[in-house]
Amino acid sequence: MADNPKEKITPASRQYPDPQSKLKQDPPTTGHSWDGIEEYDNPMPRWWVWIFLITVVWSVGYWIAYPAWPGIQSATSGLLGYSSRANVAAEIDEFEARNETWFAQLVETDLDAIREDPDLHRFAVNAGASVFAAQCSQCHGTGGAGVQAAGYPNLLNDAWLWGGTMEDITTTVTWGIRNDDYPEARWSQMPAFGVDGLLDDQEITEITHYVLRMSGQDHDEALADAGAEEYEWNCASCHGDGGEGDYELGAPALNNQVWFYGGSEEAIRHSIYYSRFGVMPGFETRLREAEIRAVAAYVHQLGGGQ
């Protein structure tokens, strides 16, 4: 009998799919269950499996062709003989070969003429910066500001203990200061006026205040007046009548605010009483002549070389 199109469909007469029928078509599970939630055991997509297999084959080929497996003393070298260390060494050799032309020109050029060649001077400063970072920054600081408490000079100003010309700086770097390695090393010795009994405590105090006045600092005027004569007899021969210092003797200027060991009353008194004896190594056997000239050019341009 045909269905009656006019027959009214009610919720009770509507046919719904069996909710269990879909579950019967689901793939099997792994058997694991977490709080009642089961995991389907679906196979991996074919494209993913093939890519995985290709990577496995690729890795085996890579192990054979390139260094891969570490050993007790070395790694496997691989059939291609590739070496990242060898590549880096080859690049270093290539750039060093290029630089040799510049280094040769740096040695052949007069020191004062280096600045007149912009390209050569640029190369010297850049090469000197590398030398300075490796050999000089430990004492003078990475930026050349020095360490006042330890007596390492600030190279960023134009106050030079042994002169600030290119020739002066080159000589200082080559032979050093007050070392026993080179007879050519720059040498000076300030007397220890207190330890050696050359001056008594009162005289040292007077000279200290005279130096404070000379450098424009707070001082006792009466003590400074008394120290003027003591300074003339004991200090002026090296530091100058006006405290201007002497490059030839390595005597620092005392009429400014530049200090190697500090400019306080206590620091100045300590210098007079005990003396100072800073030592700088020479680099004649540590660096090539071209490298010494390069670092001299770098230092010269840091703070207004003479």
C-alpha atoms as a PDB file:
ATOM      1  CA  MET A   1       0.000   0.000   0.000  1.00  0.00           C
ATOM      2  CA  ALA A   2       1.437   3.399  -1.005  1.00  0.00           C
ATOM      3  CA  ASP A   3       2.202   5.955   1.594  1.00  0.00           C
ATOM      4  CA  ASN A   4      -0.419   8.508   2.082  1.00  0.00           C
ATOM      5  CA  PRO A   5       1.123  11.911   1.285  1.00  0.00           C
ATOM      6  CA  LYS A   6      -1.357  13.535   3.562  1.00  0.00           C
ATOM      7  CA  GLU A   7      -0.336  11.390   6.494  1.00  0.00           C
ATOM      8  CA  LYS A   8       0.901  13.585   9.284  1.00  0.00           C
ATOM      9  CA  ILE A   9       4.414  12.861  10.575  1.00  0.00           C
ATOM     10  CA  THR A  10       4.737  13.206  14.289  1.00  0.00           C
ATOM     11  CA  PRO A  11       7.877  13.112  16.449  1.00  0.00           C
ATOM     12  CA  ALA A  12       6.804   9.743  17.682  1.00  0.00           C
ATOM     13  CA  SER A  13       6.522   8.359  14.165  1.00  0.00           C
ATOM     14  CA  ARG A  14       9.836   9.957  12.850  1.00  0.00           C
ATOM     15  CA  GLN A  15      12.636   7.394  12.278  1.00  0.00           C
ATOM     16  CA  TYR A  16      16.044   8.294  13.803  1.00  0.00           C
ATOM     17  CA  PRO A  17      19.345   6.499  12.981  1.00  0.00           C
ATOM     18  CA  ASP A  18      20.653   4.148  15.577  1.00  0.00           C
ATOM     19  CA  PRO A  19      23.371   6.024  17.522  1.00  0.00           C
ATOM     20  CA  GLN A  20      25.251   2.750  17.944  1.00  0.00           C
ATOM     21  CA  SER A  21      25.446   2.182  14.192  1.00  0.00           C
ATOM     22  CA  LYS A  22      28.194   4.826  13.738  1.00  0.00           C
ATOM     23  CA  LEU A  23      30.263   3.351  16.530  1.00  0.00           C
ATOM     24  CA  LYS A  24      30.233   0.017  14.791  1.00  0.00           C
ATOM     25  CA  GLN A  25      32.061   1.634  11.851  1.00  0.00           C
ATOM     26  CA  ASP A  26      34.807   3.320  13.958  1.00  0.00           C
ATOM     27  CA  PRO A  27      38.388   2.053  13.651  1.00  0.00           C
ATOM     28  CA  PRO A  28      39.808  -0.053  16.442  1.00  0.00           C
ATOM     29  CA  THR A  29      41.377   1.630  19.434  1.00  0.00           C
ATOM     30  CA  THR A  30      44.836   1.215  20.902  1.00  0.00           C
ATOM     31  CA  GLY A  31      43.352  -0.205  24.050  1.00  0.00           C
ATOM     32  CA  HIS A  32      44.458   2.766  26.139  1.00  0.00           C
ATOM     33  CA  SER A  33      41.872   4.655  28.108  1.00  0.00           C
ATOM     34  CA  TRP A  34      42.182   7.943  29.980  1.00  0.00           C
ATOM     35  CA  ASP A  35      39.186   8.891  32.073  1.00  0.00           C
ATOM     36  CA  GLY A  36      36.967   6.926  29.731  1.00  0.00           C
ATOM     37  CA  ILE A  37      38.505   8.468  26.593  1.00  0.00           C
ATOM     38  CA  GLU A  38      39.896   5.912  24.167  1.00  0.00           C
ATOM     39  CA  GLU A  39      42.506   6.447  21.430  1.00  0.00           C
ATOM     40  CA  TYR A  40      41.812   5.327  17.869  1.00  0.00           C
ATOM     41  CA  ASP A  41      44.455   3.143  16.268  1.00  0.00           C
ATOM     42  CA  ASN A  42      44.540   5.021  12.954  1.00  0.00           C
ATOM     43  CA  PRO A  43      47.335   4.210  10.483  1.00  0.00           C
ATOM     44  CA  MET A  44      49.807   6.998   9.577  1.00  0.00           C
ATOM     45  CA  PRO A  45      49.126   8.795   6.277  1.00  0.00           C
ATOM     46  CA  ARG A  46      51.002   7.219   3.392  1.00  0.00           C
ATOM     47  CA  TRP A  47      52.693  10.480   2.406  1.00  0.00           C
ATOM     48  CA  TRP A  48      54.061  10.904   5.937  1.00  0.00           C
ATOM     49  CA  VAL A  49      55.393   7.314   6.000  1.00  0.00           C
ATOM     50  CA  TRP A  50      57.176   7.791   2.683  1.00  0.00           C
ATOM     51  CA  ILE A  51      58.782  11.061   3.813  1.00  0.00           C
ATOM     52  CA  PHE A  52      59.950   9.370   7.006  1.00  0.00           C
ATOM     53  CA  LEU A  53      61.519   6.517   5.058  1.00  0.00           C
ATOM     54  CA  ILE A  54      63.233   8.966   2.717  1.00  0.00           C
ATOM     55  CA  THR A  55      64.744  10.837   5.668  1.00  0.00           C
ATOM     56  CA  VAL A  56      66.063   7.584   7.088  1.00  0.00           C
ATOM     57  CA  VAL A  57      67.742   6.740   3.809  1.00  0.00           C
ATOM     58  CA  TRP A  58      69.072  10.288   3.526  1.00  0.00           C
ATOM     59  CA  SER A  59      70.586  10.132   7.029  1.00  0.00           C
ATOM     60  CA  VAL A  60      72.394   6.891   6.228  1.00  0.00           C
ATOM     61  CA  GLY A  61      73.860   8.482   3.098  1.00  0.00           C
ATOM     62  CA  TYR A  62      74.861  11.569   5.095  1.00  0.00           C
ATOM     63  CA  TRP A  63      76.684   9.423   7.673  1.00  0.00           C
ATOM     64  CA  ILE A  64      78.690   7.817   4.887  1.00  0.00           C
ATOM     65  CA  ALA A  65      79.470  10.998   2.917  1.00  0.00           C
ATOM     66  CA  TYR A  66      80.167  13.502   5.745  1.00  0.00           C
ATOM     67  CA  PRO A  67      81.851  13.422   9.171  1.00  0.00           C
ATOM     68  CA  ALA A  68      79.239  12.126  11.539  1.00  0.00           C
ATOM     69  CA  TRP A  69      80.224   9.576  14.181  1.00  0.00           C
ATOM     70  CA  PRO A  70      82.579  10.621  16.995  1.00  0.00           C
ATOM     71  CA  GLY A  71      85.376   8.280  17.945  1.00  0.00           C
ATOM     72  CA  ILE A  72      87.894   8.163  20.766  1.00  0.00           C
ATOM     73  CA  GLN A  73      90.377  10.528  19.109  1.00  0.00           C
ATOM     74  CA  SER A  74      88.516  11.803  16.053  1.00  0.00           C
ATOM     75  CA  ALA A  75      85.257  11.521  14.155  1.00  0.00           C
ATOM     76  CA  THR A  76      84.589   9.614  10.960  1.00  0.00           C
ATOM     77  CA  SER A  77      85.890  11.717   8.075  1.00  0.00           C
ATOM     78  CA  GLY A  78      83.286  10.730   5.457  1.00  0.00           C
ATOM     79  CA  LEU A  79      83.876   9.797   1.829  1.00  0.00           C
ATOM     80  CA  LEU A  80      83.755  13.431   0.678  1.00  0.00           C
ATOM     81  CA  GLY A  81      86.491  14.493   3.113  1.00  0.00           C
ATOM     82  CA  TYR A  82      84.552  17.603   4.202  1.00  0.00           C
ATOM     83  CA  SER A  83      85.992  19.583   7.133  1.00  0.00           C
ATOM     84  CA  SER A  84      84.524  22.783   8.519  1.00  0.00           C
ATOM     85  CA  ARG A  85      87.812  23.446  10.344  1.00  0.00           C
ATOM     86  CA  ALA A  86      89.725  23.186   7.092  1.00  0.00           C
ATOM     87  CA  ASN A  87      87.277  25.553   5.393  1.00  0.00           C
ATOM     88  CA  VAL A  88      87.672  28.131   8.171  1.00  0.00           C
ATOM     89  CA  ALA A  89      91.462  27.787   8.064  1.00  0.00           C
ATOM     90  CA  ALA A  90      91.413  28.283   4.288  1.00  0.00           C
ATOM     91  CA  GLU A  91      89.304  31.434   4.648  1.00  0.00           C
ATOM     92  CA  ILE A  92      91.659  32.786   7.312  1.00  0.00           C
ATOM     93  CA  ASP A  93      94.655  32.105   5.073  1.00  0.00           C
ATOM     94  CA  GLU A  94      92.902  33.848   2.187  1.00  0.00           C
ATOM     95  CA  PHE A  95      92.202  37.006   4.171  1.00  0.00           C
ATOM     96  CA  GLU A  96      95.663  37.015   5.729  1.00  0.00           C
ATOM     97  CA  ALA A  97      97.162  36.822   2.256  1.00  0.00           C
ATOM     98  CA  ARG A  98      95.100  39.858   1.257  1.00  0.00           C
ATOM     99  CA  ASN A  99      96.184  41.726   4.389  1.00  0.00           C
ATOM    100  CA  GLU A 100      99.868  41.019   3.827  1.00  0.00           C
ATOM    101  CA  THR A 101      99.931  43.637   1.083  1.00  0.00           C
ATOM    102  CA  TRP A 102      98.643  46.233   3.517  1.00  0.00           C
ATOM    103  CA  PHE A 103     100.966  45.106   6.304  1.00  0.00           C
ATOM    104  CA  ALA A 104     103.936  45.387   3.957  1.00  0.00           C
ATOM    105  CA  GLN A 105     102.873  48.916   3.011  1.00  0.00           C
ATOM    106  CA  LEU A 106     102.405  49.762   6.679  1.00  0.00           C
ATOM    107  CA  VAL A 107     106.006  48.804   7.440  1.00  0.00           C
ATOM    108  CA  GLU A 108     107.409  50.656   4.423  1.00  0.00           C
ATOM    109  CA  THR A 109     105.523  53.892   5.151  1.00  0.00           C
ATOM    110  CA  ASP A 110     106.953  56.521   7.466  1.00  0.00           C
ATOM    111  CA  LEU A 111     105.057  56.618  10.752  1.00  0.00           C
ATOM    112  CA  ASP A 112     103.949  60.226  10.397  1.00  0.00           C
ATOM    113  CA  ALA A 113     102.861  59.609   6.792  1.00  0.00           C
ATOM    114  CA  ILE A 114     100.428  56.830   7.659  1.00  0.00           C
ATOM    115  CA  ARG A 115      97.695  59.335   8.479  1.00  0.00           C
ATOM    116  CA  GLU A 116      98.165  61.028   5.108  1.00  0.00           C
ATOM    117  CA  ASP A 117      96.972  57.871   3.304  1.00  0.00           C
ATOM    118  CA  PRO A 118      93.261  57.472   4.234  1.00  0.00           C
ATOM    119  CA  ASP A 119      93.026  53.849   3.078  1.00  0.00           C
ATOM    120  CA  LEU A 120      96.238  52.795   4.797  1.00  0.00           C
ATOM    121  CA  HIS A 121      95.315  54.646   7.983  1.00  0.00           C
ATOM    122  CA  ARG A 122      91.875  53.021   8.002  1.00  0.00           C
ATOM    123  CA  PHE A 123      93.454  49.593   7.637  1.00  0.00           C
ATOM    124  CA  ALA A 124      96.012  50.348  10.379  1.00  0.00           C
ATOM    125  CA  VAL A 125      93.326  51.489  12.823  1.00  0.00           C
ATOM    126  CA  ASN A 126      91.131  48.439  12.174  1.00  0.00           C
ATOM    127  CA  ALA A 127      94.054  46.029  12.432  1.00  0.00           C
ATOM    128  CA  GLY A 128      95.333  47.854  15.511  1.00  0.00           C
ATOM    129  CA  ALA A 129      91.941  47.550  17.189  1.00  0.00           C
ATOM    130  CA  SER A 130      92.195  43.752  16.930  1.00  0.00           C
ATOM    131  CA  VAL A 131      95.730  43.776  18.320  1.00  0.00           C
ATOM    132  CA  PHE A 132      94.666  46.099  21.146  1.00  0.00           C
ATOM    133  CA  ALA A 133      91.739  43.864  22.085  1.00  0.00           C
ATOM    134  CA  ALA A 134      94.002  40.807  22.258  1.00  0.00           C
ATOM    135  CA  GLN A 135      97.125  42.313  23.837  1.00  0.00           C
ATOM    136  CA  CYS A 136      96.345  45.620  25.574  1.00  0.00           C
ATOM    137  CA  SER A 137      92.736  45.659  26.766  1.00  0.00           C
ATOM    138  CA  GLN A 138      93.536  43.525  29.813  1.00  0.00           C
ATOM    139  CA  CYS A 139      95.247  46.535  31.409  1.00  0.00           C
ATOM    140  CA  HIS A 140      93.980  49.566  29.527  1.00  0.00           C
ATOM    141  CA  GLY A 141      90.365  48.375  29.252  1.00  0.00           C
ATOM    142  CA  THR A 142      88.396  47.427  26.175  1.00  0.00           C
ATOM    143  CA  GLY A 143      87.767  51.074  25.359  1.00  0.00           C
ATOM    144  CA  GLY A 144      91.208  52.335  26.409  1.00  0.00           C
ATOM    145  CA  ALA A 145      89.973  54.181  29.507  1.00  0.00           C
ATOM    146  CA  GLY A 146      92.551  52.501  31.754  1.00  0.00           C
ATOM    147  CA  VAL A 147      92.221  51.669  35.445  1.00  0.00           C
ATOM    148  CA  GLN A 148      93.232  54.606  37.627  1.00  0.00           C
ATOM    149  CA  ALA A 149      93.506  52.706  40.900  1.00  0.00           C
ATOM    150  CA  ALA A 150      95.997  50.288  39.341  1.00  0.00           C
ATOM    151  CA  GLY A 151      97.993  52.933  37.473  1.00  0.00           C
ATOM    152  CA  TYR A 152      96.987  51.854  33.964  1.00  0.00           C
ATOM    153  CA  PRO A 153      96.888  55.096  31.929  1.00  0.00           C
ATOM    154  CA  ASN A 154      93.786  56.371  30.205  1.00  0.00           C
ATOM    155  CA  LEU A 155      94.466  56.409  26.465  1.00  0.00           C
ATOM    156  CA  LEU A 156      91.386  58.458  25.562  1.00  0.00           C
ATOM    157  CA  ASN A 157      92.862  61.833  26.432  1.00  0.00           C
ATOM    158  CA  ASP A 158      95.879  63.789  25.202  1.00  0.00           C
ATOM    159  CA  ALA A 159      97.875  63.516  28.441  1.00  0.00           C
ATOM    160  CA  TRP A 160     100.871  61.336  27.595  1.00  0.00           C
ATOM    161  CA  LEU A 161     103.435  60.096  30.097  1.00  0.00           C
ATOM    162  CA  TRP A 162     106.125  59.300  27.515  1.00  0.00           C
ATOM    163  CA  GLY A 163     104.861  61.389  24.595  1.00  0.00           C
ATOM    164  CA  GLY A 164     101.946  60.923  22.230  1.00  0.00           C
ATOM    165  CA  THR A 165     103.453  61.108  18.744  1.00  0.00           C
ATOM    166  CA  MET A 166     103.271  58.056  16.501  1.00  0.00           C
ATOM    167  CA  GLU A 167     106.984  57.508  17.065  1.00  0.00           C
ATOM    168  CA  ASP A 168     106.652  57.865  20.842  1.00  0.00           C
ATOM    169  CA  ILE A 169     103.748  55.414  21.043  1.00  0.00           C
ATOM    170  CA  THR A 170     105.505  52.936  18.766  1.00  0.00           C
ATOM    171  CA  THR A 171     108.620  53.067  20.979  1.00  0.00           C
ATOM    172  CA  THR A 172     106.564  52.538  24.109  1.00  0.00           C
ATOM    173  CA  VAL A 173     104.701  49.569  22.645  1.00  0.00           C
ATOM    174  CA  THR A 174     107.879  48.031  21.244  1.00  0.00           C
ATOM    175  CA  TRP A 175     110.070  48.139  24.349  1.00  0.00           C
ATOM    176  CA  GLY A 176     107.622  48.726  27.209  1.00  0.00           C
ATOM    177  CA  ILE A 177     108.223  50.617  30.447  1.00  0.00           C
ATOM    178  CA  ARG A 178     110.442  49.701  33.419  1.00  0.00           C
ATOM    179  CA  ASN A 179     110.732  46.036  32.489  1.00  0.00           C
ATOM    180  CA  ASP A 180     113.824  43.850  32.691  1.00  0.00           C
ATOM    181  CA  ASP A 181     113.283  42.195  29.309  1.00  0.00           C
ATOM    182  CA  TYR A 182     114.627  44.946  27.079  1.00  0.00           C
ATOM    183  CA  PRO A 183     117.535  47.331  27.684  1.00  0.00           C
ATOM    184  CA  GLU A 184     115.679  49.795  25.449  1.00  0.00           C
ATOM    185  CA  ALA A 185     112.647  49.903  27.746  1.00  0.00           C
ATOM    186  CA  ARG A 186     111.671  53.351  28.955  1.00  0.00           C
ATOM    187  CA  TRP A 187     112.865  53.810  32.496  1.00  0.00           C
ATOM    188  CA  SER A 188     112.351  56.259  35.332  1.00  0.00           C
ATOM    189  CA  GLN A 189     112.247  55.941  39.097  1.00  0.00           C
ATOM    190  CA  MET A 190     110.574  58.295  41.540  1.00  0.00           C
ATOM    191  CA  PRO A 191     112.196  58.343  44.977  1.00  0.00           C
ATOM    192  CA  ALA A 192     110.175  57.011  47.888  1.00  0.00           C
ATOM    193  CA  PHE A 193     110.540  60.185  49.934  1.00  0.00           C
ATOM    194  CA  GLY A 194     108.913  58.785  53.056  1.00  0.00           C
ATOM    195  CA  VAL A 195     110.192  55.209  53.038  1.00  0.00           C
ATOM    196  CA  ASP A 196     113.744  56.301  52.217  1.00  0.00           C
ATOM    197  CA  GLY A 197     113.658  59.041  54.862  1.00  0.00           C
ATOM    198  CA  LEU A 198     114.266  61.852  52.383  1.00  0.00           C
ATOM    199  CA  LEU A 199     111.391  63.890  53.785  1.00  0.00           C
ATOM    200  CA  ASP A 200     109.560  63.813  57.092  1.00  0.00           C
ATOM    201  CA  ASP A 201     105.779  63.522  57.456  1.00  0.00           C
ATOM    202  CA  GLN A 202     105.273  67.283  57.793  1.00  0.00           C
ATOM    203  CA  GLU A 203     107.234  68.026  54.630  1.00  0.00           C
ATOM    204  CA  ILE A 204     105.320  65.353  52.725  1.00  0.00           C
ATOM    205  CA  THR A 205     102.037  66.857  53.929  1.00  0.00           C
ATOM    206  CA  GLU A 206     103.137  70.307  52.772  1.00  0.00           C
ATOM    207  CA  ILE A 207     104.144  69.079  49.323  1.00  0.00           C
ATOM    208  CA  THR A 208     100.852  67.183  49.071  1.00  0.00           C
ATOM    209  CA  HIS A 209      98.864  70.372  49.596  1.00  0.00           C
ATOM    210  CA  TYR A 210     101.092  72.241  47.170  1.00  0.00           C
ATOM    211  CA  VAL A 211     100.294  69.653  44.499  1.00  0.00           C
ATOM    212  CA  LEU A 212      96.594  69.896  45.380  1.00  0.00           C
ATOM    213  CA  ARG A 213      96.761  73.667  44.823  1.00  0.00           C
ATOM    214  CA  MET A 214      98.725  73.209  41.602  1.00  0.00           C
ATOM    215  CA  SER A 215      96.024  70.889  40.236  1.00  0.00           C
ATOM    216  CA  GLY A 216      93.181  73.218  41.251  1.00  0.00           C
ATOM    217  CA  GLN A 217      91.808  71.172  44.140  1.00  0.00           C
ATOM    218  CA  ASP A 218      90.804  72.008  47.715  1.00  0.00           C
ATOM    219  CA  HIS A 219      93.884  72.509  49.887  1.00  0.00           C
ATOM    220  CA  ASP A 220      95.265  74.171  52.989  1.00  0.00           C
ATOM    221  CA  GLU A 221      96.782  77.435  51.848  1.00  0.00           C
ATOM    222  CA  ALA A 222      99.351  77.662  54.632  1.00  0.00           C
ATOM    223  CA  LEU A 223     100.545  74.106  54.049  1.00  0.00           C
ATOM    224  CA  ALA A 224     100.682  74.698  50.293  1.00  0.00           C
ATOM    225  CA  ASP A 225     102.807  77.853  50.793  1.00  0.00           C
ATOM    226  CA  ALA A 226     105.195  75.875  52.972  1.00  0.00           C
ATOM    227  CA  GLY A 227     105.316  73.058  50.428  1.00  0.00           C
ATOM    228  CA  ALA A 228     106.305  75.333  47.522  1.00  0.00           C
ATOM    229  CA  GLU A 229     109.965  75.422  48.556  1.00  0.00           C
ATOM    230  CA  GLU A 230     110.067  71.670  49.286  1.00  0.00           C
ATOM    231  CA  TYR A 231     108.576  71.019  45.857  1.00  0.00           C
ATOM    232  CA  GLU A 232     111.194  73.196  44.189  1.00  0.00           C
ATOM    233  CA  TRP A 233     114.030  71.317  45.896  1.00  0.00           C
ATOM    234  CA  ASN A 234     112.721  67.786  45.523  1.00  0.00           C
ATOM    235  CA  CYS A 235     110.196  67.572  42.690  1.00  0.00           C
ATOM    236  CA  ALA A 236     110.628  70.355  40.144  1.00  0.00           C
ATOM    237  CA  SER A 237     113.644  68.765  38.471  1.00  0.00           C
ATOM    238  CA  CYS A 238     111.379  66.015  37.075  1.00  0.00           C
ATOM    239  CA  HIS A 239     107.838  67.390  37.183  1.00  0.00           C
ATOM    240  CA  GLY A 240     108.757  70.944  36.151  1.00  0.00           C
ATOM    241  CA  ASP A 241     108.528  74.230  38.006  1.00  0.00           C
ATOM    242  CA  GLY A 242     104.851  74.575  37.119  1.00  0.00           C
ATOM    243  CA  GLY A 243     104.042  70.863  37.345  1.00  0.00           C
ATOM    244  CA  GLU A 244     103.934  70.469  33.565  1.00  0.00           C
ATOM    245  CA  GLY A 245     105.770  67.123  33.631  1.00  0.00           C
ATOM    246  CA  ASP A 246     108.511  65.852  31.314  1.00  0.00           C
ATOM    247  CA  TYR A 247     108.021  63.328  28.493  1.00  0.00           C
ATOM    248  CA  GLU A 248     111.724  62.481  28.357  1.00  0.00           C
ATOM    249  CA  LEU A 249     111.722  61.388  32.002  1.00  0.00           C
ATOM    250  CA  GLY A 250     108.244  59.901  32.055  1.00  0.00           C
ATOM    251  CA  ALA A 251     107.288  62.356  34.801  1.00  0.00           C
ATOM    252  CA  PRO A 252     103.543  63.051  34.741  1.00  0.00           C
ATOM    253  CA  ALA A 253     102.105  66.544  34.779  1.00  0.00           C
ATOM    254  CA  LEU A 254     100.745  67.622  38.169  1.00  0.00           C
ATOM    255  CA  ASN A 255      98.944  70.797  37.116  1.00  0.00           C
ATOM    256  CA  ASN A 256      95.858  69.119  35.671  1.00  0.00           C
ATOM    257  CA  GLN A 257      93.152  66.660  36.711  1.00  0.00           C
ATOM    258  CA  VAL A 258      94.705  63.640  34.981  1.00  0.00           C
ATOM    259  CA  TRP A 259      95.983  61.093  37.488  1.00  0.00           C
ATOM    260  CA  PHE A 260      97.473  57.643  37.089  1.00  0.00           C
ATOM    261  CA  TYR A 261      96.894  56.570  40.684  1.00  0.00           C
ATOM    262  CA  GLY A 262      94.217  59.006  41.806  1.00  0.00           C
ATOM    263  CA  GLY A 263      94.333  62.688  42.698  1.00  0.00           C
ATOM    264  CA  SER A 264      92.911  62.697  46.217  1.00  0.00           C
ATOM    265  CA  GLU A 265      94.984  63.958  49.135  1.00  0.00           C
ATOM    266  CA  GLU A 266      95.464  60.399  50.347  1.00  0.00           C
ATOM    267  CA  ALA A 267      96.524  59.121  46.895  1.00  0.00           C
ATOM    268  CA  ILE A 268      98.993  61.969  46.317  1.00  0.00           C
ATOM    269  CA  ARG A 269     100.510  61.520  49.785  1.00  0.00           C
ATOM    270  CA  HIS A 270     100.850  57.781  49.142  1.00  0.00           C
ATOM    271  CA  SER A 271     102.688  58.462  45.868  1.00  0.00           C
ATOM    272  CA  ILE A 272     105.133  60.816  47.556  1.00  0.00           C
ATOM    273  CA  TYR A 273     105.718  58.581  50.568  1.00  0.00           C
ATOM    274  CA  TYR A 274     106.002  55.195  48.858  1.00  0.00           C
ATOM    275  CA  SER A 275     106.663  56.154  45.207  1.00  0.00           C
ATOM    276  CA  ARG A 276     105.074  54.392  42.220  1.00  0.00           C
ATOM    277  CA  PHE A 277     106.649  51.903  39.860  1.00  0.00           C
ATOM    278  CA  GLY A 278     104.352  50.878  37.020  1.00  0.00           C
ATOM    279  CA  VAL A 279     105.646  48.264  34.586  1.00  0.00           C
ATOM    280  CA  MET A 280     104.548  47.678  30.991  1.00  0.00           C
ATOM    281  CA  PRO A 281     105.823  44.697  28.966  1.00  0.00           C
ATOM    282  CA  GLY A 282     107.484  45.202  25.627  1.00  0.00           C
ATOM    283  CA  PHE A 283     105.975  43.629  22.515  1.00  0.00           C
ATOM    284  CA  GLU A 284     109.026  43.515  20.268  1.00  0.00           C
ATOM    285  CA  THR A 285     109.060  39.699  20.322  1.00  0.00           C
ATOM    286  CA  ARG A 286     105.296  39.245  20.692  1.00  0.00           C
ATOM    287  CA  LEU A 287     104.102  41.233  17.697  1.00  0.00           C
ATOM    288  CA  ARG A 288     105.314  41.860  14.183  1.00  0.00           C
ATOM    289  CA  GLU A 289     106.537  45.330  13.319  1.00  0.00           C
ATOM    290  CA  ALA A 290     103.422  45.885  11.216  1.00  0.00           C
ATOM    291  CA  GLU A 291     101.182  44.947  14.157  1.00  0.00           C
ATOM    292  CA  ILE A 292     103.076  47.296  16.487  1.00  0.00           C
ATOM    293  CA  ARG A 293     102.643  50.117  14.002  1.00  0.00           C
ATOM    294  CA  ALA A 294      98.967  49.243  13.607  1.00  0.00           C
ATOM    295  CA  VAL A 295      98.241  49.314  17.341  1.00  0.00           C
ATOM    296  CA  ALA A 296     100.215  52.566  17.631  1.00  0.00           C
ATOM    297  CA  ALA A 297      97.970  54.079  14.943  1.00  0.00           C
ATOM    298  CA  TYR A 298      94.898  52.828  16.805  1.00  0.00           C
ATOM    299  CA  VAL A 299      96.028  54.275  20.153  1.00  0.00           C
ATOM    300  CA  HIS A 300      97.140  57.512  18.495  1.00  0.00           C
ATOM    301  CA  GLN A 301      93.658  58.222  17.156  1.00  0.00           C
ATOM    302  CA  LEU A 302      91.821  57.263  20.367  1.00  0.00           C
ATOM    303  CA  GLY A 303      92.274  60.487  22.271  1.00  0.00           C
ATOM    304  CA  GLY A 304      94.167  63.071  20.303  1.00  0.00           C
ATOM    305  CA  GLY A 305      97.688  61.857  19.695  1.00  0.00           C
ATOM    306  CA  GLN A 306     100.340  64.501  19.343  1.00  0.00           C
END
